[in-house]
């Protein structure tokens, strides 16, 4: 992996390995689980709590998927990735936990949990798309494509849940 600074002063990470891709994905899924777990403690609406539990289960399934993929690629390579510093930076850029908690505390209706889940998936997709674009390693590109496929499935699933919820809501909602 290489880290460059572009003309605008942004840090650009290049040339990921598959191991690095999956380790980043694992950290981001764990952050998602932590966020939803914190959110579940704040929400009083039973239906919304049930939905948040579903989101936690989905993130857990992603975690298992990415761990399995990581285990497969780690068998073939020597893993020297010092992930902590770079992952902390990435997490701060993709998921701003403090800001997300503030937003969660302002939940005005029960659709907000799904909307926030969709926003997190969108940010993840943008992040992984950029990682894919800056990866030269064929196996790393394949890893990011697999991660993107999973994140897009999540986004579609959450959007469908929100759509169904809005259709079934007696109060309605704006999509």
Coordinates of C-alpha atoms in Angstrom, one line a residue:
X1 CA 0.0 0.0 0.0
X2 CA 1.2 3.5 -0.8
X3 CA -0.2 6.7 0.7
X4 CA 0.1 9.9 -1.3
X5 CA -1.2 13.5 -0.8
X6 CA -3.1 15.0 -3.7
X7 CA -3.0 18.6 -4.9
X8 CA -6.0 19.4 -2.6
X9 CA -4.1 18.1 0.4
X10 CA -6.3 14.9 0.7
X11 CA -4.6 11.6 1.6
X12 CA -4.9 9.1 -1.2
X13 CA -4.3 5.5 -0.5
X14 CA -3.1 3.4 -3.4
X15 CA -2.2 -0.2 -4.2
X16 CA -4.1 -2.1 -1.6
X17 CA -3.6 -5.9 -1.2
X18 CA -6.6 -8.2 -0.8
X19 CA -5.6 -8.7 2.9
X20 CA -5.7 -4.9 3.4
X21 CA -9.0 -4.6 1.7
X22 CA -10.7 -7.3 3.8
X23 CA -9.1 -6.0 7.0
X24 CA -10.5 -2.5 6.3
X25 CA -13.9 -4.1 5.5
X26 CA -13.9 -6.0 8.8
X27 CA -13.1 -2.9 10.8
X28 CA -15.9 -0.9 9.1
X29 CA -18.4 -3.7 9.7
X30 CA -17.5 -3.8 13.4
X31 CA -18.0 0.0 13.5
X32 CA -21.4 -0.5 11.9
X33 CA -22.3 -3.1 14.6
X34 CA -21.1 -0.7 17.3
X35 CA -23.1 2.2 15.9
X36 CA -26.3 0.2 15.6
X37 CA -25.8 -1.3 19.1
X38 CA -25.5 2.2 20.5
X39 CA -28.6 3.3 18.5
X40 CA -30.6 0.3 19.8
X41 CA -30.0 1.5 23.4
X42 CA -31.5 4.9 22.6
X43 CA -34.6 3.9 20.6
X44 CA -37.8 3.3 22.4
X45 CA -40.1 2.2 19.5
X46 CA -40.3 -1.6 19.6
X47 CA -40.6 -1.9 15.8
X48 CA -37.5 0.3 15.3
X49 CA -35.6 -1.7 17.9
X50 CA -36.5 -4.9 16.0
X51 CA -35.2 -3.3 12.7
X52 CA -32.0 -2.2 14.4
X53 CA -31.5 -5.7 15.6
X54 CA -31.9 -6.9 12.0
X55 CA -29.3 -4.3 10.9
X56 CA -26.9 -5.7 13.5
X57 CA -27.5 -9.2 12.3
X58 CA -26.9 -8.1 8.7
X59 CA -23.6 -6.4 9.7
X60 CA -22.7 -9.5 11.6
X61 CA -23.3 -11.6 8.4
X62 CA -21.1 -9.2 6.5
X63 CA -18.4 -9.6 9.2
X64 CA -18.5 -13.4 8.8
X65 CA -18.4 -13.1 5.0
X66 CA -15.4 -10.8 5.0
X67 CA -13.6 -12.8 7.7
X68 CA -14.0 -15.9 5.6
X69 CA -12.7 -14.1 2.5
X70 CA -9.8 -12.7 4.6
X71 CA -8.9 -16.1 6.0
X72 CA -8.7 -17.5 2.4
X73 CA -6.4 -14.8 1.1
X74 CA -4.2 -14.7 4.2
X75 CA -3.3 -18.3 3.8
X76 CA -1.5 -17.4 0.6
X77 CA 0.4 -14.3 1.7
X78 CA 2.6 -12.9 4.4
X79 CA 0.5 -10.3 6.2
X80 CA 2.6 -7.3 7.2
X81 CA -0.3 -4.8 7.1
X82 CA -0.1 -2.3 10.0
X83 CA -3.8 -1.6 9.9
X84 CA -4.5 0.4 13.1
X85 CA -3.3 3.8 12.0
X86 CA -4.6 3.7 8.5
X87 CA -7.9 2.1 9.5
X88 CA -8.4 4.7 12.2
X89 CA -8.0 7.4 9.5
X90 CA -10.3 5.7 7.1
X91 CA -13.0 5.1 9.8
X92 CA -12.8 8.8 10.6
X93 CA -13.3 9.7 7.0
X94 CA -16.0 7.2 6.1
X95 CA -17.9 7.0 9.4
X96 CA -17.9 10.0 11.7
X97 CA -19.1 8.2 14.8
X98 CA -19.7 11.4 16.9
X99 CA -21.7 13.0 14.1
X100 CA -23.7 9.8 13.5
X101 CA -24.6 9.6 17.2
X102 CA -25.8 13.2 17.2
X103 CA -28.0 12.4 14.2
X104 CA -29.3 9.3 15.9
X105 CA -30.3 11.2 18.9
X106 CA -32.4 13.5 16.7
X107 CA -34.5 10.7 15.3
X108 CA -37.9 12.2 14.7
X109 CA -39.6 9.1 13.3
X110 CA -39.1 5.4 13.1
X111 CA -37.8 5.4 9.5
X112 CA -34.6 7.2 10.5
X113 CA -32.7 4.0 11.5
X114 CA -33.2 2.5 8.0
X115 CA -32.4 5.9 6.4
X116 CA -29.2 6.1 8.4
X117 CA -28.3 2.5 7.5
X118 CA -28.7 3.4 3.9
X119 CA -26.5 6.5 4.3
X120 CA -23.8 4.4 5.9
X121 CA -24.0 1.8 3.1
X122 CA -23.8 4.7 0.5
X123 CA -20.7 6.1 2.1
X124 CA -19.1 2.6 2.2
X125 CA -19.8 2.1 -1.4
X126 CA -18.2 5.5 -2.4
X127 CA -15.2 4.6 -0.2
X128 CA -14.8 1.1 -1.7
X129 CA -15.3 2.4 -5.3
X130 CA -12.4 4.8 -4.7
X131 CA -10.3 2.0 -3.3
X132 CA -11.1 -0.1 -6.3
X133 CA -10.2 2.8 -8.6
X134 CA -6.8 3.2 -6.9
X135 CA -5.9 -0.5 -6.7
X136 CA -3.5 -1.9 -9.2
X137 CA -3.3 -5.4 -7.8
X138 CA -5.7 -7.8 -9.6
X139 CA -6.5 -9.7 -6.5
X140 CA -7.2 -6.5 -4.5
X141 CA -9.5 -5.3 -7.2
X142 CA -11.4 -8.6 -7.0
X143 CA -11.6 -8.2 -3.2
X144 CA -13.0 -4.7 -3.5
X145 CA -15.5 -5.9 -6.1
X146 CA -16.7 -8.6 -3.8
X147 CA -17.0 -6.1 -0.9
X148 CA -18.9 -3.7 -3.2
X149 CA -21.2 -6.4 -4.2
X150 CA -22.0 -7.1 -0.6
X151 CA -22.5 -3.4 0.3
X152 CA -24.8 -2.9 -2.7
X153 CA -26.9 -5.9 -1.6
X154 CA -27.2 -4.3 1.8
X155 CA -28.2 -0.9 0.3
X156 CA -30.9 -2.5 -1.8
X157 CA -32.2 -4.6 1.1
X158 CA -32.4 -1.6 3.4
X159 CA -34.1 0.5 0.7
X160 CA -36.7 -2.2 0.1
X161 CA -37.3 -2.5 3.8
X162 CA -37.8 1.3 4.0
X163 CA -40.1 1.2 1.0
X164 CA -42.3 -1.5 2.5
X165 CA -42.3 0.2 5.9
X166 CA -43.5 3.4 4.2
X167 CA -46.2 1.6 2.3
X168 CA -47.5 -0.1 5.4
X169 CA -47.2 3.0 7.6
X170 CA -50.5 4.6 8.6
X171 CA -48.6 7.9 8.9
X172 CA -46.8 7.5 5.6
X173 CA -43.3 8.8 4.9
X174 CA -41.3 10.7 2.4
X175 CA -38.7 8.8 0.4

